[in-house]
XYZ file of N, CA and C in Angstrom:
786
model
N -19.615 -9.468 8.335
C -18.725 -10.499 8.034
C -17.604 -10.443 9.209
N -17.289 -11.587 9.597
C -16.236 -11.689 10.618
C -14.739 -11.777 10.084
N -13.775 -11.497 10.887
C -12.482 -11.678 10.423
C -12.092 -13.135 10.204
N -11.481 -13.370 8.999
C -11.214 -14.707 8.587
C -9.796 -15.193 8.955
N -9.646 -16.387 9.506
C -8.337 -17.011 9.819
C -8.103 -18.018 8.608
N -6.986 -17.777 8.047
C -6.578 -18.511 6.826
C -5.990 -19.895 7.221
N -6.330 -20.909 6.493
C -5.759 -22.278 6.593
C -4.340 -22.212 5.899
N -3.616 -23.321 6.225
C -2.298 -23.435 5.628
C -2.320 -23.507 4.123
N -3.383 -24.084 3.656
C -3.545 -24.191 2.101
C -3.818 -22.658 1.616
N -4.686 -21.991 2.264
C -4.863 -20.604 1.834
C -3.661 -19.733 1.990
N -2.985 -19.860 3.059
C -1.741 -19.040 3.196
C -0.760 -19.305 2.170
N -0.591 -20.534 1.712
C 0.442 -20.892 0.619
C -0.076 -20.229 -0.643
N -1.371 -20.223 -0.930
C -1.730 -19.458 -2.165
C -1.511 -17.978 -1.996
N -1.824 -17.468 -0.843
C -1.472 -15.974 -0.637
C -0.142 -15.666 -0.650
N 0.707 -16.523 -0.215
C 2.168 -16.336 -0.321
C 2.595 -16.188 -1.794
N 2.069 -16.987 -2.607
C 2.357 -16.953 -4.066
C 1.719 -15.697 -4.621
N 0.570 -15.274 -4.260
C -0.048 -14.078 -4.728
C 0.741 -12.898 -4.371
N 1.284 -12.913 -3.175
C 2.180 -11.770 -2.725
C 3.480 -11.730 -3.416
N 4.077 -12.939 -3.673
C 5.353 -12.953 -4.419
C 5.209 -12.479 -5.772
N 4.112 -12.783 -6.403
C 3.817 -12.277 -7.777
C 3.689 -10.756 -7.780
N 2.992 -10.197 -6.805
C 2.737 -8.788 -6.763
C 3.954 -8.011 -6.417
N 4.836 -8.598 -5.642
C 6.154 -8.006 -5.333
C 6.977 -7.952 -6.557
N 6.945 -8.942 -7.338
C 7.786 -8.920 -8.661
C 7.241 -7.868 -9.509
N 5.881 -7.791 -9.711
C 5.262 -6.732 -10.484
C 5.740 -5.391 -10.079
N 5.602 -5.197 -8.760
C 6.103 -3.752 -8.264
C 7.567 -3.473 -8.590
N 8.385 -4.587 -8.352
C 9.746 -4.290 -8.597
C 10.105 -3.984 -10.088
N 9.465 -4.688 -10.986
C 9.595 -4.490 -12.419
C 8.910 -3.148 -12.816
N 7.777 -2.921 -12.407
C 6.988 -1.661 -12.797
C 7.783 -0.353 -12.418
N 8.340 -0.387 -11.251
C 8.959 0.800 -10.776
C 10.282 1.200 -11.723
N 10.839 0.120 -12.300
C 12.012 0.365 -13.180
C 11.693 0.858 -14.503
N 10.387 0.690 -14.840
C 9.845 1.030 -16.204
C 9.453 2.599 -16.357
N 9.328 3.212 -15.192
C 8.873 4.562 -15.149
C 9.925 5.559 -15.662
N 9.549 6.323 -16.552
C 10.547 7.324 -17.114
C 9.869 8.730 -17.355
N 10.684 9.700 -17.350
C 10.136 11.142 -17.616
C 9.520 11.070 -18.999
N 8.252 11.640 -19.178
C 7.640 11.661 -20.547
C 6.581 10.584 -20.728
N 6.582 9.623 -19.849
C 5.593 8.592 -19.956
C 4.255 9.128 -19.485
N 3.142 8.591 -19.999
C 1.821 8.861 -19.400
C 1.429 7.866 -18.420
N 0.614 8.343 -17.416
C 0.194 7.288 -16.477
C -0.653 6.040 -17.117
N -1.232 6.356 -18.172
C -1.868 5.314 -18.965
C -0.931 4.192 -19.334
N 0.219 4.665 -19.869
C 1.318 3.731 -20.306
C 1.754 2.854 -19.081
N 1.946 3.577 -17.979
C 2.360 2.800 -16.779
C 1.329 1.793 -16.436
N 0.043 2.145 -16.444
C -1.047 1.253 -16.152
C -0.997 0.123 -17.041
N -0.823 0.289 -18.311
C -0.822 -0.760 -19.355
C 0.358 -1.771 -19.004
N 1.583 -1.262 -18.755
C 2.688 -2.111 -18.449
C 2.332 -2.941 -17.182
N 1.772 -2.207 -16.163
C 1.486 -2.959 -14.916
C 0.452 -4.122 -15.240
N -0.583 -3.816 -15.940
C -1.592 -4.856 -16.267
C -0.953 -5.949 -16.976
N -0.092 -5.653 -18.076
C 0.520 -6.716 -18.714
C 1.361 -7.668 -17.882
N 2.093 -7.046 -16.943
C 2.885 -7.821 -15.948
C 2.144 -8.797 -15.193
N 0.986 -8.248 -14.686
C 0.070 -9.013 -13.785
C -0.362 -10.286 -14.591
N -0.851 -9.962 -15.842
C -1.409 -11.075 -16.669
C -0.388 -12.038 -17.136
N 0.920 -11.632 -17.217
C 2.019 -12.491 -17.724
C 2.196 -13.592 -16.520
N 1.881 -13.170 -15.393
C 2.027 -14.176 -14.212
C 0.864 -14.948 -14.062
N -0.190 -14.846 -15.001
C -1.394 -15.678 -14.982
C -2.345 -15.171 -13.928
N -2.287 -13.950 -13.553
C -3.183 -13.374 -12.548
C -4.106 -12.409 -13.182
N -5.014 -12.012 -12.375
C -6.041 -10.996 -12.717
C -5.856 -9.797 -11.880
N -5.844 -8.544 -12.436
C -5.702 -7.301 -11.609
C -6.940 -7.138 -10.654
N -6.599 -7.112 -9.442
C -7.771 -6.969 -8.467
C -8.505 -5.691 -8.634
N -7.852 -4.605 -9.097
C -8.528 -3.292 -9.192
C -9.467 -3.097 -10.347
N -9.113 -3.712 -11.422
C -9.804 -3.377 -12.657
C -11.370 -3.647 -12.535
N -12.146 -2.655 -12.696
C -13.558 -2.696 -12.680
C -14.038 -2.953 -11.233
N -13.165 -2.894 -10.242
C -13.586 -3.135 -8.908
C -14.413 -1.787 -8.375
N -15.611 -2.018 -8.142
C -16.579 -0.890 -7.762
C -16.569 0.249 -8.869
N -16.243 -0.153 -10.064
C -16.305 0.782 -11.157
C -14.913 1.501 -11.469
N -13.869 1.135 -10.735
C -12.456 1.668 -11.047
C -12.014 1.241 -12.430
N -11.604 2.135 -13.302
C -11.454 1.794 -14.737
C -10.074 1.227 -15.127
N -9.070 1.025 -14.153
C -7.743 0.625 -14.488
C -7.288 -0.398 -13.529
N -6.054 -0.936 -13.853
C -5.348 -2.006 -13.064
C -4.533 -1.480 -11.915
N -3.836 -0.315 -12.121
C -3.083 0.409 -11.188
C -3.545 1.679 -10.730
N -3.623 1.944 -9.528
C -3.834 3.323 -8.958
C -2.550 4.084 -8.999
N -2.530 5.178 -9.772
C -1.293 5.882 -10.006
C -1.562 7.357 -9.504
N -0.897 7.695 -8.408
C -1.098 8.967 -7.735
C 0.130 9.783 -7.626
N 0.122 11.014 -8.067
C 1.391 11.706 -8.253
C 1.377 12.958 -7.300
N 2.390 13.140 -6.542
C 2.688 14.295 -5.709
C 1.604 14.492 -4.720
N 0.651 15.438 -4.846
C -0.264 15.778 -3.842
C -1.458 14.725 -3.907
N -1.588 13.907 -4.908
C -2.569 12.901 -4.941
C -2.312 11.742 -3.954
N -3.220 11.507 -3.109
C -2.995 10.512 -1.983
C -3.203 9.016 -2.546
N -4.422 8.818 -3.011
C -4.749 7.450 -3.575
C -5.700 7.481 -4.606
N -5.866 6.434 -5.319
C -6.907 6.238 -6.391
C -6.807 7.193 -7.544
N -5.530 7.597 -7.909
C -5.305 8.334 -9.082
C -5.619 7.482 -10.313
N -6.404 7.954 -11.186
C -6.846 7.253 -12.399
C -5.852 7.462 -13.617
N -5.319 6.439 -14.155
C -4.367 6.630 -15.181
C -5.055 7.340 -16.371
N -4.231 8.188 -17.116
C -4.652 8.982 -18.124
C -3.585 9.150 -19.216
N -3.927 9.185 -20.490
C -3.031 9.481 -21.505
C -2.546 11.085 -21.410
N -3.189 11.807 -20.768
C -2.898 13.223 -20.670
C -1.987 13.573 -19.456
N -1.901 12.610 -18.527
C -1.042 12.875 -17.378
C 0.368 12.375 -17.642
N 1.294 13.268 -17.608
C 2.571 12.912 -18.109
C 3.549 12.967 -16.873
N 4.411 12.003 -16.797
C 5.319 12.059 -15.653
C 6.544 13.004 -15.829
N 6.822 13.765 -14.834
C 7.838 14.742 -14.925
C 9.045 14.411 -13.980
N 10.202 15.062 -14.240
C 11.343 14.950 -13.420
C 10.969 15.512 -12.103
N 11.339 14.784 -10.877
C 11.098 15.128 -9.600
C 9.700 14.872 -9.019
N 8.839 14.239 -9.870
C 7.547 13.653 -9.259
C 7.874 12.627 -8.289
N 6.886 12.429 -7.477
C 6.855 11.228 -6.650
C 5.508 10.515 -6.980
N 5.594 9.143 -7.307
C 4.424 8.437 -7.866
C 4.100 7.337 -6.987
N 2.935 7.268 -6.510
C 2.405 6.183 -5.709
C 1.766 5.120 -6.534
N 2.279 3.912 -6.507
C 1.758 2.878 -7.398
C 1.008 1.829 -6.518
N -0.326 1.735 -6.577
C -1.055 0.761 -5.772
C -1.632 -0.250 -6.672
N -1.312 -1.497 -6.395
C -1.787 -2.672 -7.209
C -2.233 -3.843 -6.354
N -3.050 -4.650 -7.043
C -3.428 -5.877 -6.472
C -3.575 -6.967 -7.529
N -3.230 -8.155 -7.030
C -3.484 -9.347 -8.029
C -4.444 -10.363 -7.398
N -5.090 -11.097 -8.269
C -5.917 -12.359 -7.807
C -5.210 -13.588 -8.488
N -4.790 -14.432 -7.550
C -4.170 -15.608 -7.910
C -4.960 -16.830 -7.212
N -5.470 -17.685 -8.023
C -6.284 -18.789 -7.589
C -7.371 -18.434 -6.567
N -7.938 -17.302 -6.907
C -9.078 -16.768 -6.122
C -8.831 -15.957 -4.895
N -7.422 -15.808 -4.650
C -6.943 -14.957 -3.505
C -6.250 -13.722 -3.848
N -6.488 -12.698 -3.157
C -5.905 -11.369 -3.495
C -4.603 -11.051 -2.710
N -3.825 -10.266 -3.270
C -2.685 -9.600 -2.623
C -2.753 -8.142 -2.996
N -2.305 -7.261 -2.145
C -2.449 -5.756 -2.252
C -1.183 -5.122 -1.662
N -0.596 -4.240 -2.568
C 0.631 -3.534 -2.052
C 0.788 -2.166 -2.767
N 1.490 -1.305 -2.166
C 1.716 0.049 -2.756
C 3.190 0.491 -2.448
N 3.707 1.176 -3.402
C 4.943 1.826 -3.188
C 4.979 3.246 -3.739
N 5.684 4.222 -3.234
C 5.881 5.420 -3.705
C 7.205 5.633 -4.184
N 7.527 5.974 -5.481
C 8.778 5.997 -6.079
C 9.108 7.388 -6.624
N 10.365 7.779 -6.556
C 10.750 9.112 -7.176
C 11.116 8.950 -8.565
N 10.893 10.058 -9.325
C 11.265 10.070 -10.744
C 12.528 10.960 -10.914
N 13.716 10.427 -11.373
C 14.859 11.232 -11.347
C 15.239 11.742 -10.127
N 15.684 12.979 -10.104
C 16.155 13.643 -8.862
C 14.902 14.300 -8.199
N 14.697 13.861 -6.873
C 13.647 14.442 -6.159
C 14.059 15.241 -5.124
N 13.252 16.123 -4.466
C 13.618 17.043 -3.471
C 13.955 16.223 -2.085
N 14.719 16.927 -1.255
C 15.051 16.244 0.024
C 13.759 16.006 0.802
N 12.800 17.034 0.708
C 11.622 16.769 1.561
C 10.696 15.672 0.999
N 10.817 15.476 -0.368
C 9.946 14.323 -0.835
C 10.638 13.019 -0.547
N 11.995 12.988 -0.565
C 12.681 11.831 -0.241
C 12.421 11.352 1.214
N 12.471 12.367 2.165
C 12.091 12.156 3.531
C 10.825 11.628 3.788
N 9.782 12.267 3.028
C 8.454 11.766 3.195
C 8.253 10.362 2.870
N 8.943 9.947 1.683
C 8.835 8.521 1.342
C 9.441 7.604 2.332
N 10.597 7.962 2.943
C 11.267 7.099 3.954
C 10.418 7.095 5.218
N 9.884 8.204 5.746
C 9.153 8.214 6.905
C 7.822 7.284 6.789
N 7.271 7.440 5.569
C 5.975 6.664 5.269
C 6.377 5.125 5.327
N 7.459 4.804 4.730
C 7.804 3.385 4.760
C 8.178 2.913 6.170
N 8.908 3.659 6.886
C 9.305 3.371 8.309
C 8.126 3.362 9.269
N 7.098 4.148 8.956
C 5.908 3.975 9.775
C 5.302 2.680 9.617
N 5.300 2.068 8.468
C 4.806 0.822 8.317
C 5.483 -0.151 9.116
N 6.872 -0.055 9.099
C 7.645 -1.050 9.846
C 7.551 -0.876 11.359
N 7.312 0.351 11.754
C 7.035 0.611 13.177
C 5.742 -0.277 13.547
N 4.752 -0.230 12.665
C 3.596 -1.011 12.836
C 3.901 -2.566 12.919
N 4.728 -2.967 12.156
C 5.146 -4.353 12.058
C 5.719 -4.955 13.385
N 6.299 -3.973 14.168
C 6.841 -4.345 15.460
C 5.783 -4.836 16.458
N 4.539 -4.414 16.165
C 3.497 -4.765 17.063
C 2.469 -5.775 16.502
N 2.766 -6.063 15.219
C 1.708 -6.970 14.389
C 1.998 -8.491 14.730
N 1.609 -8.884 15.871
C 1.782 -10.332 16.112
C 0.617 -10.815 17.071
N 0.433 -12.097 16.997
C -0.780 -12.626 17.702
C -0.588 -12.318 19.151
N -1.752 -11.971 19.750
C -1.791 -11.585 21.252
C -1.818 -9.998 21.397
N -1.358 -9.311 20.478
C -1.519 -7.779 20.533
C -2.833 -7.501 19.940
N -3.194 -6.129 20.019
C -4.485 -5.593 19.557
C -4.158 -4.879 18.337
N -5.184 -4.875 17.464
C -5.086 -4.025 16.174
C -4.609 -2.591 16.440
N -5.093 -2.020 17.581
C -4.766 -0.683 17.975
C -3.279 -0.494 18.202
N -2.547 -1.569 18.705
C -1.163 -1.487 18.861
C -0.359 -1.144 17.567
N -1.051 -1.774 16.476
C -0.336 -1.489 15.136
C -0.659 -0.087 14.744
N -1.897 0.275 14.817
C -2.379 1.642 14.376
C -1.542 2.772 15.053
N -1.481 2.577 16.453
C -0.798 3.641 17.276
C 0.671 3.702 16.957
N 1.260 2.499 16.676
C 2.728 2.549 16.328
C 2.917 3.322 15.017
N 2.112 3.115 14.036
C 2.226 3.752 12.722
C 1.973 5.247 12.941
N 0.815 5.508 13.413
C 0.406 6.947 13.577
C 1.255 7.766 14.510
N 1.684 7.179 15.594
C 2.574 7.942 16.518
C 3.860 8.146 16.063
N 4.442 7.274 15.126
C 5.682 7.600 14.676
C 5.626 8.658 13.506
N 4.689 8.592 12.604
C 4.595 9.537 11.496
C 4.281 10.993 12.078
N 3.273 10.955 13.106
C 2.918 12.258 13.646
C 4.185 12.775 14.493
N 4.915 11.996 15.166
C 6.064 12.437 15.852
C 7.102 13.035 15.059
N 7.077 12.599 13.693
C 8.077 13.182 12.745
C 7.574 14.412 12.156
N 6.302 14.817 12.494
C 5.713 16.051 11.995
C 4.911 15.960 10.761
N 4.428 14.780 10.505
C 3.666 14.550 9.214
C 2.127 14.371 9.651
N 1.302 14.502 8.608
C -0.158 14.271 8.694
C -0.518 12.862 8.276
N -1.300 12.221 9.120
C -1.702 10.800 8.869
C -3.050 10.708 8.360
N -3.255 10.274 7.141
C -4.560 10.286 6.535
C -5.581 9.476 7.333
N -6.749 10.072 7.575
C -7.776 9.375 8.309
C -8.938 8.950 7.349
N -9.088 9.419 6.215
C -10.168 9.103 5.419
C -10.098 7.816 4.741
N -8.908 7.207 4.735
C -8.756 5.949 4.125
C -7.903 4.969 5.060
N -8.140 3.751 5.147
C -7.589 2.805 6.088
C -7.142 1.501 5.392
N -6.357 0.740 6.142
C -6.154 -0.642 5.588
C -7.253 -1.579 5.905
N -6.935 -2.879 5.604
C -8.203 -3.774 5.601
C -7.717 -5.203 5.639
N -8.515 -6.132 6.044
C -8.377 -7.453 5.930
C -8.454 -7.843 4.304
N -7.833 -8.980 4.097
C -7.667 -9.342 2.672
C -7.689 -10.891 2.515
N -8.215 -11.399 1.465
C -8.252 -12.903 1.212
C -9.003 -13.188 -0.121
N -10.146 -13.822 0.089
C -10.944 -14.160 -1.219
C -11.597 -12.939 -1.728
N -11.616 -11.856 -0.968
C -12.048 -10.480 -1.456
C -10.981 -9.554 -1.149
N -11.005 -8.432 -1.977
C -9.941 -7.479 -1.771
C -10.089 -6.792 -0.436
N -11.279 -6.433 0.061
C -11.529 -5.741 1.334
C -12.332 -6.639 2.125
N -11.800 -7.079 3.243
C -12.416 -7.759 4.351
C -12.315 -7.098 5.643
N -13.021 -7.465 6.624
C -12.774 -6.986 7.923
C -11.442 -7.470 8.516
N -10.708 -6.761 9.431
C -11.108 -5.474 9.945
C -10.611 -4.325 9.262
N -11.174 -3.137 9.441
C -10.577 -1.891 8.903
C -9.413 -1.678 9.886
N -8.339 -1.136 9.244
C -7.086 -0.914 9.956
C -6.678 0.611 9.929
N -6.962 1.360 10.896
C -6.515 2.773 10.839
C -4.968 2.827 10.936
N -4.521 3.864 10.277
C -3.026 4.191 10.389
C -2.745 5.281 11.327
N -3.773 5.677 11.961
C -3.687 6.894 12.963
C -3.932 6.390 14.381
N -3.602 7.253 15.346
C -3.642 6.790 16.763
C -5.129 6.694 17.131
N -5.528 5.648 17.797
C -6.955 5.310 18.084
C -7.029 5.138 19.589
N -8.302 5.338 20.187
C -8.493 5.098 21.501
C -8.896 3.679 21.942
N -9.738 3.132 21.054
C -10.314 1.727 21.249
C -9.279 0.724 20.860
N -9.208 -0.470 21.655
C -8.279 -1.519 21.308
C -8.457 -2.237 20.057
N -9.639 -2.323 19.521
C -9.917 -3.028 18.342
C -9.795 -4.517 18.648
N -9.849 -5.398 17.471
C -9.823 -6.770 17.731
C -8.423 -7.291 18.039
N -8.481 -8.388 18.721
C -7.257 -9.098 19.033
C -6.573 -9.804 17.800
N -5.385 -9.628 17.620
C -4.647 -10.257 16.525
C -4.507 -11.728 16.713
N -4.787 -12.502 15.714
C -4.639 -13.949 15.846
C -3.911 -14.538 14.754
N -3.108 -15.577 14.993
C -2.345 -16.242 13.968
C -3.257 -16.728 12.816
N -2.838 -16.384 11.567
C -3.579 -16.827 10.354
C -4.410 -15.612 9.758
N -4.499 -14.478 10.521
C -5.076 -13.291 9.849
C -4.169 -12.712 8.720
N -4.861 -12.250 7.715
C -4.102 -11.619 6.585
C -4.592 -10.202 6.459
N -3.664 -9.277 6.539
C -4.142 -7.879 6.595
C -3.332 -7.048 5.569
N -3.965 -6.053 4.924
C -3.279 -5.154 3.995
C -3.115 -3.813 4.907
N -1.878 -3.649 5.238
C -1.579 -2.550 6.131
C -0.877 -1.434 5.321
N -1.446 -0.227 5.356
C -1.134 0.747 4.208
C -1.089 2.239 4.717
N -0.024 2.572 5.519
C 0.035 4.026 5.920
C 0.054 4.974 4.649
N -0.778 5.964 4.696
C -0.770 7.045 3.651
C -0.407 8.345 4.516
N 0.605 8.932 4.186
C 1.248 9.944 5.024
C 1.424 11.280 4.225
N 0.978 12.448 4.759
C 1.060 13.757 4.073
C 2.077 14.536 4.721
N 2.713 15.324 3.820
C 3.739 16.308 4.224
C 3.213 17.366 5.117
N 1.887 17.707 4.918
C 1.221 18.766 5.760
C 0.125 18.233 6.522
N -1.074 18.771 6.229
C -2.337 18.355 6.896
C -2.735 16.878 6.499
N -3.506 16.242 7.528
C -4.003 15.035 7.192
C -5.236 14.963 6.425
N -5.747 16.198 6.193
C -7.073 16.322 5.486
C -6.880 16.114 4.065
N -7.791 15.448 3.324
C -7.847 15.180 1.923
C -9.252 15.554 1.317
N -9.180 15.853 0.061
C -10.424 16.195 -0.666
C -10.573 15.130 -1.883
N -11.738 14.707 -2.269
C -11.942 13.778 -3.422
C -12.231 14.689 -4.632
N -11.639 14.279 -5.735
C -11.793 15.081 -6.999
C -13.148 14.865 -7.636
N -13.501 15.563 -8.634
C -14.779 15.451 -9.247
C -14.935 14.090 -9.940
N -13.870 13.308 -10.254
C -13.998 11.976 -10.825
C -14.563 11.044 -9.901
N -14.663 11.435 -8.643
C -15.161 10.541 -7.645
C -14.249 9.483 -7.054
N -13.041 9.494 -7.535
C -12.004 8.559 -7.111
C -10.799 9.241 -6.510
N -10.099 10.082 -7.187
C -8.820 10.520 -6.770
C -8.957 11.478 -5.514
N -8.140 11.091 -4.535
C -8.087 11.872 -3.280
C -6.784 12.652 -3.337
N -6.858 13.980 -3.003
C -5.665 14.870 -2.962
C -5.556 15.503 -1.514
N -4.410 15.919 -1.235
C -4.143 16.565 0.083
C -4.841 17.959 0.045
N -5.526 18.311 1.098
C -6.244 19.546 1.123
C -5.328 20.800 0.888
N -4.118 20.655 1.346
C -3.175 21.846 1.273
C -2.184 21.695 0.050
N -2.376 20.615 -0.885
C -1.735 20.536 -1.989
C -0.227 20.112 -1.773
N 0.068 19.702 -0.633
C 1.466 19.281 -0.271
C 1.505 17.652 -0.783
N 2.765 17.185 -0.799
C 2.946 15.837 -1.228
C 2.415 14.783 -0.273
N 2.087 13.618 -0.746
C 1.691 12.448 -0.011
C 2.430 11.223 -0.444
N 2.565 10.282 0.465
C 3.261 9.017 0.135
C 2.480 7.889 0.644
N 2.718 6.620 0.130
C 1.889 5.525 0.433
C 2.838 4.351 0.405
N 2.753 3.407 1.510
C 3.564 2.187 1.510
C 2.646 1.163 2.148
N 2.390 0.112 1.438
C 1.458 -0.999 1.794
C 2.031 -2.384 1.480
N 1.654 -3.264 2.282
C 1.917 -4.674 2.067
C 0.895 -5.467 2.590
N 0.766 -6.746 2.053
C -0.126 -7.803 2.638
C 0.660 -8.472 3.581
N 0.100 -8.652 4.827
C 0.865 -9.225 5.961
C 0.133 -10.331 6.591
N 0.876 -11.434 6.927
C 0.335 -12.576 7.643
C 0.712 -12.508 9.155
N -0.269 -12.509 9.981
C -0.019 -12.604 11.415
C 0.429 -13.918 11.904
N 1.452 -14.031 12.644
C 1.959 -15.330 13.281
C 2.129 -15.099 14.707
N 2.558 -16.153 15.451
C 2.823 -15.998 16.824
C 4.095 -15.227 17.098
N 4.978 -14.941 16.142
C 6.177 -14.209 16.312
C 6.120 -13.002 15.330
N 7.199 -12.732 14.662
C 7.276 -11.674 13.706
C 6.245 -11.937 12.500
N 5.644 -10.904 12.114
C 4.721 -11.066 11.009
C 5.472 -11.500 9.684
N 4.779 -12.028 8.777
C 5.312 -12.443 7.501
C 4.821 -11.451 6.495
N 5.702 -10.646 5.889
C 5.257 -9.694 4.836
C 5.281 -10.315 3.534
N 4.036 -10.554 2.998
C 3.961 -11.369 1.794
C 4.316 -10.748 0.511
N 4.399 -9.412 0.485
C 4.595 -8.652 -0.775
C 5.884 -7.881 -0.766
N 6.827 -8.200 0.085
C 8.152 -7.590 0.166
C 8.922 -7.972 -1.167
N 9.521 -7.024 -1.848
C 10.309 -7.335 -3.108
C 11.612 -7.904 -2.740
N 12.226 -8.661 -3.707
C 13.521 -9.165 -3.508
C 14.641 -8.091 -3.192
N 14.429 -6.932 -3.839
C 15.467 -5.836 -3.592
C 15.245 -5.325 -2.256
N 14.029 -5.272 -1.740
C 13.765 -4.821 -0.403
C 14.464 -5.830 0.662
N 14.352 -6.976 0.412
C 14.937 -8.054 1.337
C 16.423 -7.852 1.226
N 16.949 -7.706 0.007
C 18.378 -7.644 -0.158
C 18.982 -6.294 0.551
N 18.083 -5.282 0.701
C 18.485 -4.035 1.316
C 18.175 -4.024 2.764
N 17.881 -5.224 3.396
C 17.699 -5.254 4.926
C 16.418 -4.914 5.485
N 15.323 -4.906 4.575
C 14.058 -4.379 5.185
C 13.571 -5.430 6.194
N 13.942 -6.701 6.157
C 13.491 -7.687 7.088
C 14.072 -7.371 8.500
N 15.098 -6.571 8.512
C 15.671 -6.267 9.880
C 15.096 -4.902 10.470
N 14.088 -4.358 9.796
C 13.546 -3.041 10.176
C 12.442 -3.241 11.278
N 12.116 -4.491 11.592
C 11.030 -4.812 12.568
C 11.410 -6.033 13.398
C-alpha cells in the first residue's frame, strides 16, 4: 500500500476525529485517581468515545480486548486494562487511544502522573513530550521522514534516554495503521519525502534507561528490559507546506503554549 494523500474533505473529517480524541484525553486524564483499576479507566474512556458518537479504534483490533491501552511505569505500550491492576500514588500512566469518526481514525497518547511523582518521572514525561515537538520542527512538506525521526531520536538520546526501536509511528486514515512506518530513533536512510496532505501518527516512546523492551506473556504488553520507567507522547499530525497541524492537541495544551513549541 502506498502513502495516502488526503483530500480537503478527508482532512476536515480527520480534524473532527482529532478534536474528539483530544477532548477524550483531556477528560480521561482528570478522572484518574489513586485506587482505581485500569479496567475502570478503560470503561470511562470507552464511554467518552461513544458519547461523541465514535467507535474505539483499538477495541478488538487484531484481538486487542480493550478501548484504551493503559501502560504503567515500566510498561511501554499495549498495557491491557484489568480489574486487578490498581493505580497507586506516584505512578505514571500512559493512555493510548484512538477513535473512528465517519470512517477515519485519529490516534494519540499521553503519559500522566498520579498525585506526587518523582522528579525523574516528571523529567521523563517532559523530555518525551519535547522530543515530539523537536520532530514537529522538521515535519513539513519538502523534508524527508528521516528528518523527523532524527530530530526526535537525537533530542531524546542527547538528554540521556533510551529511544524505543521495537515500536514506531505510522500513517493513519481510513485504517489505523497505514504506510509509512515512522521511527522515533536516528536512522541512516532518508525515507519518503513528506508531502502536503499526509496524515501521520507520530509517537515517541522514551525510556529512562535502555531502549530495549520485552513483550509479556499476554502477547501484548511491552515492558522496559531494565524495569525503568517509560513515557509515551503521540499525536495525529497533518503535513502542510508550513508548520504541521497537530489534530489531537488538547485545548489545555493549546492554552499552555504548546503551539509555540515548534
